[in-house]
Short mmCIF file of N, CA and C in Angstrom, two decimals:
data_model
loop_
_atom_site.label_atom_id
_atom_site.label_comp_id
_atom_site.label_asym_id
_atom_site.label_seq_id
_atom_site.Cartn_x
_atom_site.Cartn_y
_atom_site.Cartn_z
N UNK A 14 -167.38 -261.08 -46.66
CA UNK A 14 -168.14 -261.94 -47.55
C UNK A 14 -167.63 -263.37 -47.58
N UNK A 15 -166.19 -263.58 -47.54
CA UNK A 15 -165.84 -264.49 -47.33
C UNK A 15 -166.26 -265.90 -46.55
N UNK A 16 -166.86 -266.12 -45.49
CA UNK A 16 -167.61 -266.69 -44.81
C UNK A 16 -168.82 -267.69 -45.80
N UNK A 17 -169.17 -266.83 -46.55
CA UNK A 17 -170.06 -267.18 -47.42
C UNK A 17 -169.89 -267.96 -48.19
N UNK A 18 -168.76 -268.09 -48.82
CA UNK A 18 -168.04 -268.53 -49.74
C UNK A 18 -167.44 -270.19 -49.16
N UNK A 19 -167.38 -270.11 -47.96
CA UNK A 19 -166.14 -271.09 -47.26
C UNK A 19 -166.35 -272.51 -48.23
N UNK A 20 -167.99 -273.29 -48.35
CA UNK A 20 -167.83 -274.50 -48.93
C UNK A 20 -168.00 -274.42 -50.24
N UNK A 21 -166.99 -273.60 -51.12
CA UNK A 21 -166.72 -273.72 -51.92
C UNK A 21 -165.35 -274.96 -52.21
N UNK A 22 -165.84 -275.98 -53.59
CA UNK A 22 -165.12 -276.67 -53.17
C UNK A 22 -165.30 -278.29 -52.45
N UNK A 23 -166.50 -278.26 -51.78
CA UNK A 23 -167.26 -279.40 -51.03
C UNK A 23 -166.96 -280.52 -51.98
N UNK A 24 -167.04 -281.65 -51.83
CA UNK A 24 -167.33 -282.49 -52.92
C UNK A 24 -166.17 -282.95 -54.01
N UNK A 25 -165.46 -282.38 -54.22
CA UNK A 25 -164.57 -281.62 -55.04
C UNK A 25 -162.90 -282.41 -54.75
N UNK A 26 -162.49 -283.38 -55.94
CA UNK A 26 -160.97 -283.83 -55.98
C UNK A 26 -160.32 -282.71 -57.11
N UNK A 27 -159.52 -282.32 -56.45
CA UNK A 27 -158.75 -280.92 -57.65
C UNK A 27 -157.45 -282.09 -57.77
N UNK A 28 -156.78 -282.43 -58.93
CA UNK A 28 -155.70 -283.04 -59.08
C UNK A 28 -154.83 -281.60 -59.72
N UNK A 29 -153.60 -282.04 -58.84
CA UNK A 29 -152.71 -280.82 -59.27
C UNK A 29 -151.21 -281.57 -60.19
N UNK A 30 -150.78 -281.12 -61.42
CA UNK A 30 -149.52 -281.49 -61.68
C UNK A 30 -148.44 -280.20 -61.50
N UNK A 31 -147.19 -280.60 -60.86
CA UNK A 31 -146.14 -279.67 -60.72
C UNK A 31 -145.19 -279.82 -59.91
N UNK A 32 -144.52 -279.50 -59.22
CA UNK A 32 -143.43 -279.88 -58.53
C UNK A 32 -143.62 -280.37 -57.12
N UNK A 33 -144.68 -280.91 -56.69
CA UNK A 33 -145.20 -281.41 -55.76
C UNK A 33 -145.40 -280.76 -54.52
N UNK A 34 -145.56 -280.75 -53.14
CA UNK A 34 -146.08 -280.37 -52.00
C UNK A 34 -145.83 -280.31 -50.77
N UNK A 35 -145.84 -279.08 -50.03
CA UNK A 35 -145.03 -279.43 -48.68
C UNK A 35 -146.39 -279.28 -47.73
N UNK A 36 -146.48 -280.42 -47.46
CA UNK A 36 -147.87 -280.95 -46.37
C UNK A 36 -147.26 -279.96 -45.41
N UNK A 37 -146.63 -279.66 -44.67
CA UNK A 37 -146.84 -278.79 -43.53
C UNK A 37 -147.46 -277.56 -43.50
N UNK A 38 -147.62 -277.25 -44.99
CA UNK A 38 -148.29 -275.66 -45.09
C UNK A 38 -149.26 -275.82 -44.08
N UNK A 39 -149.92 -274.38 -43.61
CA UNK A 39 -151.15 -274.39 -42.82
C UNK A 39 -152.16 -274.51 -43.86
N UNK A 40 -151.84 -273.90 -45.14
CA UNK A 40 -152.76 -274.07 -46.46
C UNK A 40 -153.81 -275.44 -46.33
N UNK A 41 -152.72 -277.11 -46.07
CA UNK A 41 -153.21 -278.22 -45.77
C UNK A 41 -153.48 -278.26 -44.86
N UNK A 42 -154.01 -277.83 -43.71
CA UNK A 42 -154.75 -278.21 -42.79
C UNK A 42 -156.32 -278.87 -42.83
N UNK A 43 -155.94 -279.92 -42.17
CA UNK A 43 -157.74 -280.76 -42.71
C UNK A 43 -158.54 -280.26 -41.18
N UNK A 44 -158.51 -279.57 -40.37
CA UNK A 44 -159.55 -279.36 -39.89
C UNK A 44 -160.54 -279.52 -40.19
N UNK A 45 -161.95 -280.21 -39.47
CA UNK A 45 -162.89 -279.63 -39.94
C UNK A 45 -163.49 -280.55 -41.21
N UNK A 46 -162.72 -281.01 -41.85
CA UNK A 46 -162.78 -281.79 -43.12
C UNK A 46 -163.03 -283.18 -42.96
N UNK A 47 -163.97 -283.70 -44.03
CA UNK A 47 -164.29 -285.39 -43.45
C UNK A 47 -163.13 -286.17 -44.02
N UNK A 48 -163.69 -287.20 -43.98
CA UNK A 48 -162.49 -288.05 -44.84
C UNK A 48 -162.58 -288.54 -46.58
N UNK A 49 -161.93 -288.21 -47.10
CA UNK A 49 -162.07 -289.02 -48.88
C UNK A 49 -162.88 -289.37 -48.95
N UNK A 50 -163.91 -288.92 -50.24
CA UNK A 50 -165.05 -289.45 -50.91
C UNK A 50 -164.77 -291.01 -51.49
N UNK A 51 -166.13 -291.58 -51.07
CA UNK A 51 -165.96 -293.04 -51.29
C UNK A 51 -165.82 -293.87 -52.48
N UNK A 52 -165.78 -292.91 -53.23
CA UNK A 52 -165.39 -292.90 -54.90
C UNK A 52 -163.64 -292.61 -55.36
N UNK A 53 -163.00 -292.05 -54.17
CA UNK A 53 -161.77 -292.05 -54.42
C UNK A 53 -161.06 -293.41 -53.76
N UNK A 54 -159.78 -293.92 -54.81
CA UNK A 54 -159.49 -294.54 -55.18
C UNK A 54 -157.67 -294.71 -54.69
N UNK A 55 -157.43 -293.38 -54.72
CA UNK A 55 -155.87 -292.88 -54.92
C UNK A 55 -155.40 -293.34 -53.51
N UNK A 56 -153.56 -293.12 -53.50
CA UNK A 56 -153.14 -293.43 -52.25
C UNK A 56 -151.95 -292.04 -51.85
N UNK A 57 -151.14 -292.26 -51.29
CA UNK A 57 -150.01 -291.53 -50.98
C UNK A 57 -149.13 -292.25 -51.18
N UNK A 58 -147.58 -291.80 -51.78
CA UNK A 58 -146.51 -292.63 -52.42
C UNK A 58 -145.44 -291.79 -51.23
N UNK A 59 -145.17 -292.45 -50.68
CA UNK A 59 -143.56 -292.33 -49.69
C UNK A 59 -142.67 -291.96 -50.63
N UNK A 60 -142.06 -291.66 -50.12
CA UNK A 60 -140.27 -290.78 -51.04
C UNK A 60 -139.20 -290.00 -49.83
N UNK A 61 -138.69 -289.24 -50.64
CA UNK A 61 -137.65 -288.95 -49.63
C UNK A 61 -138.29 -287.47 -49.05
N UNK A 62 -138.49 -287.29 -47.67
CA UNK A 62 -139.12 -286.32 -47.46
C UNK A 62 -140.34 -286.55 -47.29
N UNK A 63 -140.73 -287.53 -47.78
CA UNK A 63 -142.60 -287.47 -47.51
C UNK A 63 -143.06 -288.71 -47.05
N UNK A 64 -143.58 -289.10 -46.01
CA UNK A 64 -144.46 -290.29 -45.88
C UNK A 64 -145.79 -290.73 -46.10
N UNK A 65 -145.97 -291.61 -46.41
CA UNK A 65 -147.82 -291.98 -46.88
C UNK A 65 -148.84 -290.91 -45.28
N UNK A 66 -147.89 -291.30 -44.37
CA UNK A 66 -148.68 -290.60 -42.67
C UNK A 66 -148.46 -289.14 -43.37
N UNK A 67 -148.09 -288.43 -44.23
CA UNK A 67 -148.29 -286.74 -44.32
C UNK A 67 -149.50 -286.71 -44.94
N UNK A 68 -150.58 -287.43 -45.65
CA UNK A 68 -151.51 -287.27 -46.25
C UNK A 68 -152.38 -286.98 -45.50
N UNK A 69 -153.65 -286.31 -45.36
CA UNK A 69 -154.49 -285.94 -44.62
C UNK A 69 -155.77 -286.27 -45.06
N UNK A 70 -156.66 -285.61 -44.04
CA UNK A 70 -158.16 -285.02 -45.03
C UNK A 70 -158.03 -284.10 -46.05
N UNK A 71 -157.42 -283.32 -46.30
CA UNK A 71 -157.31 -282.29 -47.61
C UNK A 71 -155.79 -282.86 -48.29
N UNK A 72 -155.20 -282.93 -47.85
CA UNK A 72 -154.06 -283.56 -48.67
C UNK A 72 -154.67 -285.41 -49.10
N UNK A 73 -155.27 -285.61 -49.78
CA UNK A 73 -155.61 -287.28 -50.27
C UNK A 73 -154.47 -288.53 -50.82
N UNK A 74 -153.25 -287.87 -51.82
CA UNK A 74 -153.30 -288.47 -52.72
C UNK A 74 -151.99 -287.61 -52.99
N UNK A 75 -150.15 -288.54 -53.12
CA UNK A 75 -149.43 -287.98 -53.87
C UNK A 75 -149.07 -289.28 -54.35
N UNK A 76 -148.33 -288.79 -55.51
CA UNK A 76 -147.32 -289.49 -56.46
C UNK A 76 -146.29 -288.49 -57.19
N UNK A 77 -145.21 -289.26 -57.36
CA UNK A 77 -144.31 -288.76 -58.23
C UNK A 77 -143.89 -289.32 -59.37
N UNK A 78 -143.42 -288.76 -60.54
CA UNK A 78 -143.14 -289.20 -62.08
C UNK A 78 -142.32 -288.99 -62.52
N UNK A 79 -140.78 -289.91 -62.08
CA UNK A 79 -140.24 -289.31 -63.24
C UNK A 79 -138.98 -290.36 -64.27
N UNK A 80 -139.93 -291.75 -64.11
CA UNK A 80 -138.58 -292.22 -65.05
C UNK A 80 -138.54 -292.24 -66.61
N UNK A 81 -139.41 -291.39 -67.11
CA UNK A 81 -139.63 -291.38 -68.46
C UNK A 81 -138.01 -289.98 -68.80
N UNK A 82 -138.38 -289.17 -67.64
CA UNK A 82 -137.74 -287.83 -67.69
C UNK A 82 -136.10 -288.46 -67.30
N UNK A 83 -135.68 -289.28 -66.71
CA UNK A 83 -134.81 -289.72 -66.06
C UNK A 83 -133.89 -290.86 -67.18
N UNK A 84 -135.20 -291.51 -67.79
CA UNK A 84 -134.44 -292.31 -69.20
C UNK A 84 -133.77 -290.89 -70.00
N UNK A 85 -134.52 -290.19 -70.26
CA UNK A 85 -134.31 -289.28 -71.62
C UNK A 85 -133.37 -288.24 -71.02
N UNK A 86 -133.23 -287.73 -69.84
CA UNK A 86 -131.99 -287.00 -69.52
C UNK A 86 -130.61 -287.56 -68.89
N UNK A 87 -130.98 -289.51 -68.72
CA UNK A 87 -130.21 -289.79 -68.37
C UNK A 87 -129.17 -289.29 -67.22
N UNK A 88 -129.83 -288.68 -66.15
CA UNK A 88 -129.50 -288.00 -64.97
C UNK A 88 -130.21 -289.10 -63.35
N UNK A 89 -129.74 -288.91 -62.29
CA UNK A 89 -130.54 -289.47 -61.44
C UNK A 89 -131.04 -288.84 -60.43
N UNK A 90 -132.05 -288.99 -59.88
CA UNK A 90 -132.93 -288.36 -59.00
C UNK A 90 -132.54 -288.53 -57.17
N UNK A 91 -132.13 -287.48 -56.85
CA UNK A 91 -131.79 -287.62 -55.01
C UNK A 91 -132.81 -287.39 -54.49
N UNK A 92 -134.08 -286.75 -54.72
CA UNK A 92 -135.03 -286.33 -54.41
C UNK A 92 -136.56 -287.07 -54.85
N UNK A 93 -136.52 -288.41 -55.04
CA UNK A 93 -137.75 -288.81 -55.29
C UNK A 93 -138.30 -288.55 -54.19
N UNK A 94 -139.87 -288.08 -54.61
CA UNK A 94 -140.82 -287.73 -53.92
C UNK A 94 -141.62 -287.09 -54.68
N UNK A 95 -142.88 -286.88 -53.60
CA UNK A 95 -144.01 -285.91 -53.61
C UNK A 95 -143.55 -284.60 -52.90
N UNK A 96 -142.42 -284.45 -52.28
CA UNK A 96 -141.94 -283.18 -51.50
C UNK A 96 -141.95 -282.67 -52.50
N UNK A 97 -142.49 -280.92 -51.81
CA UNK A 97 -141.90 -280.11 -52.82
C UNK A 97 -140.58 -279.54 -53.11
N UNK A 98 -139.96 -279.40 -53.76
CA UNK A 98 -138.60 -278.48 -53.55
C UNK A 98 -138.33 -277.64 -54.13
N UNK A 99 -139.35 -276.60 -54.35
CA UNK A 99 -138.56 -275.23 -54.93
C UNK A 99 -140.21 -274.16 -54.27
N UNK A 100 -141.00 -274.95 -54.03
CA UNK A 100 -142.02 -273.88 -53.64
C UNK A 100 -143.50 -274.07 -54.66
N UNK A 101 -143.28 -274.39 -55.77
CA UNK A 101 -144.17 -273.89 -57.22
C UNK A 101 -145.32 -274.68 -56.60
N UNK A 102 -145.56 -275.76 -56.97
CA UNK A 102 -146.75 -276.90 -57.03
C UNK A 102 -146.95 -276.63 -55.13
N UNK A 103 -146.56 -275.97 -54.21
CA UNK A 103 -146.63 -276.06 -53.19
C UNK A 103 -148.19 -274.54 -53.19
N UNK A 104 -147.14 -273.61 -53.88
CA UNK A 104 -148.22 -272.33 -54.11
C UNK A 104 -149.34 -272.30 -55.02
N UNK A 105 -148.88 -273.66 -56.02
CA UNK A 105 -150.03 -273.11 -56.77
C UNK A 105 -151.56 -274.07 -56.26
N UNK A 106 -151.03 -274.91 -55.69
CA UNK A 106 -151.94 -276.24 -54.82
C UNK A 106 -153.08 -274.94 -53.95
N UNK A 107 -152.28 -274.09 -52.52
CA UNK A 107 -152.91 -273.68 -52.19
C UNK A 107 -153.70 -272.32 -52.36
N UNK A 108 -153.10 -271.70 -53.83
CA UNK A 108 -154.67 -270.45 -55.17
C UNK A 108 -155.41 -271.10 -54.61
N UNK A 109 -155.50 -272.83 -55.54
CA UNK A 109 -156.91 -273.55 -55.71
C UNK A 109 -157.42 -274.18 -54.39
N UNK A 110 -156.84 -274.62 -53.82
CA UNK A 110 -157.59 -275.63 -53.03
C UNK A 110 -157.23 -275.24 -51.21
N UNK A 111 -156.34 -274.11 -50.92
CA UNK A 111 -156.00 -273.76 -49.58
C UNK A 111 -156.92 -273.40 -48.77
N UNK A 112 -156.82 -274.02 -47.47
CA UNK A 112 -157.75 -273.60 -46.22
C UNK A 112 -156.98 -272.31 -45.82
N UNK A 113 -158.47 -271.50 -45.28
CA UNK A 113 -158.29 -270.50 -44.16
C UNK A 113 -156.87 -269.97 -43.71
N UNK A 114 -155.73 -269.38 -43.79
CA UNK A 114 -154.57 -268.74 -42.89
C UNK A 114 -155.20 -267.80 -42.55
N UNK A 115 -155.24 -267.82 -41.12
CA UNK A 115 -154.93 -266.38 -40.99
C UNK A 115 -153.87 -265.45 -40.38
N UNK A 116 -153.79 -264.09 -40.41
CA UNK A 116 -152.60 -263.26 -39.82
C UNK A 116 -151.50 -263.71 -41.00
N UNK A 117 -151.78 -264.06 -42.41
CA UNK A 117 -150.47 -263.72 -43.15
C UNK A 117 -150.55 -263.22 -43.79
N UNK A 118 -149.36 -262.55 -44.28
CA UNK A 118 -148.44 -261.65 -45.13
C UNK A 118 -147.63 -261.89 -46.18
N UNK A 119 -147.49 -261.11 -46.77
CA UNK A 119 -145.80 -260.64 -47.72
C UNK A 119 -145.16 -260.19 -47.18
N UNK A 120 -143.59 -260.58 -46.78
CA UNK A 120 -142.84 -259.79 -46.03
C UNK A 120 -143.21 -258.77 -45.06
N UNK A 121 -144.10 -258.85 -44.42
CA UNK A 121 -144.33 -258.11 -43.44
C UNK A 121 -145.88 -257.30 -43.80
N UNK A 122 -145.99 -256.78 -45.12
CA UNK A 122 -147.09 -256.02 -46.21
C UNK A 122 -149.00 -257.44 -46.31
N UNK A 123 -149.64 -256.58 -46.54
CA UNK A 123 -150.90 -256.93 -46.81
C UNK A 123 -151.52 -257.97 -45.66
N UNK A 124 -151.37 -257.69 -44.84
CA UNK A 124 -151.80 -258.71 -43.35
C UNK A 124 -153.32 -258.67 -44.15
N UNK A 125 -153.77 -259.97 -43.37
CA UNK A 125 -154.88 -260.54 -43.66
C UNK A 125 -155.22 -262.38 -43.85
N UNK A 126 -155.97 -262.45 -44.59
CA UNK A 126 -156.41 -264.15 -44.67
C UNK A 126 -156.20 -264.64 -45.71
N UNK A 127 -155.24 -265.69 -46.25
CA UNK A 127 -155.06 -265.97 -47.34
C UNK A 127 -156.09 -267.42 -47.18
N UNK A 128 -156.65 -267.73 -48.29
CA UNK A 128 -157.44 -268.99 -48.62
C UNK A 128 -157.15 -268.70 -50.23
N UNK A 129 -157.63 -270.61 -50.07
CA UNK A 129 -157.55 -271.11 -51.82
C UNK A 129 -158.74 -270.42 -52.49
N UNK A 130 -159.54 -270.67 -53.83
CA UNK A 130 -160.23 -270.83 -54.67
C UNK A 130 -161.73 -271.70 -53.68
N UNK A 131 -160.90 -272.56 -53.32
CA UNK A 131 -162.24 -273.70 -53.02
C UNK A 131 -161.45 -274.80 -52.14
N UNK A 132 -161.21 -273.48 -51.45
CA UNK A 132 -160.77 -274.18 -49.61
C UNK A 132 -160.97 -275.58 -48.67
N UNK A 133 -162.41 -276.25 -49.35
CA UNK A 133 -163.56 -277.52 -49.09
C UNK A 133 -162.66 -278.25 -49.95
N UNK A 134 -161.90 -278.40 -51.32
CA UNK A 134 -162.05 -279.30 -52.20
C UNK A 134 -160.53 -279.99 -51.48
N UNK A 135 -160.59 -281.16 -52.01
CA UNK A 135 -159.27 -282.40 -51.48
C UNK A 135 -158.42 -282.28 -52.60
N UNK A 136 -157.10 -282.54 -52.37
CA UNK A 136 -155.88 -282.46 -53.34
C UNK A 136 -155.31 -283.79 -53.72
N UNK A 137 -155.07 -284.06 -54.44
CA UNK A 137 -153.85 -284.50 -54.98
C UNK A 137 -152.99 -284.14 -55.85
N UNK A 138 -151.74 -284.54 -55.57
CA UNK A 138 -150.65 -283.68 -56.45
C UNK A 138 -149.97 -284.88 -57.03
N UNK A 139 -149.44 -284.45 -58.31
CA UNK A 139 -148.81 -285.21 -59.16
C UNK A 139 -147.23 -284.76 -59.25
N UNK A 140 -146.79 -285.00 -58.97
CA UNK A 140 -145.12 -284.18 -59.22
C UNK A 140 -144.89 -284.61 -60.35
N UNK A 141 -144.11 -284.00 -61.22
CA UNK A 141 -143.77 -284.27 -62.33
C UNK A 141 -142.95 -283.24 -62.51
N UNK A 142 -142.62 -282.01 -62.44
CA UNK A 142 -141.87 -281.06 -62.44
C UNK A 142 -140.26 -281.40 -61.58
N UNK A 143 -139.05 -281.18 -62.37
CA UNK A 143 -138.47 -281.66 -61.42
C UNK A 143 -136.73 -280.10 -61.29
N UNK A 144 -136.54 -279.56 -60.71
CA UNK A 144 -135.09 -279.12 -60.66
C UNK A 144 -134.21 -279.64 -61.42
N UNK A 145 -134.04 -280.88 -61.23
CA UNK A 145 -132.87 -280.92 -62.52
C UNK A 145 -133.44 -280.76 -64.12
#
């Protein structure tokens, strides 16, 4: 049934907040995908780990946030970026918005095709979630 389903999503900016994103997933793959609706606005923010060139057709749009968190814990950040670093905002990006895998798994268990929610729709991620 799936097939049916694929342009779910078309049209569609999903903004994500959380610990930001590792563009290499196959999840982000823009195959296939046009370029940013002409109504979007957003850019890609460089950091450590990520360059404005990782943004794609499905990846649109990162930023990261954190000197409000950085005044008030008075700690400093080695890791500015849109990278992800623990996984979270990486998995939960591609529930909603992941293209097509296919041939993956859990540890070896449930072979098959993982896709997002609405596989068609473009991302941006907000990091704001941070490890320390």
């Amino acid at each position: 049934l799936w097939p049916e389903y694929y342009t779910y999503g078309e049209d569609v900016i999903m903004g994500m907040i959380d610990t930001g994103v590792w563009p290499e997933s196959k999840s982000f793959n823009d195959q296939g995908l046009g370029p940013p609706q002409s109504r979007w606005k957003g850019e890609c923010e460089s950091g450590w780990m990520f360059d404005s060139s990782d943004c794609n057709n499905k990846i649109i749009g990162a930023w990261y946030f954190f000197k409000a968190y950085q005044l008030f814990q008075n700690i400093t950040l080695n890791q500015a970026s849109p990278q992800d670093t623990n996984g979270h905002g990486t998995h939960t990006s591609s529930i909603a918005t992941g293209d097509a895998v296919p041939n993956s798994n859990y540890l070896g268990v449930a072979n098959g095709i993982a896709t997002g929610m609405a596989p068609q729709a473009k991302l941006t991620i907000y990091k704001t979630c941070w490890a320390e």
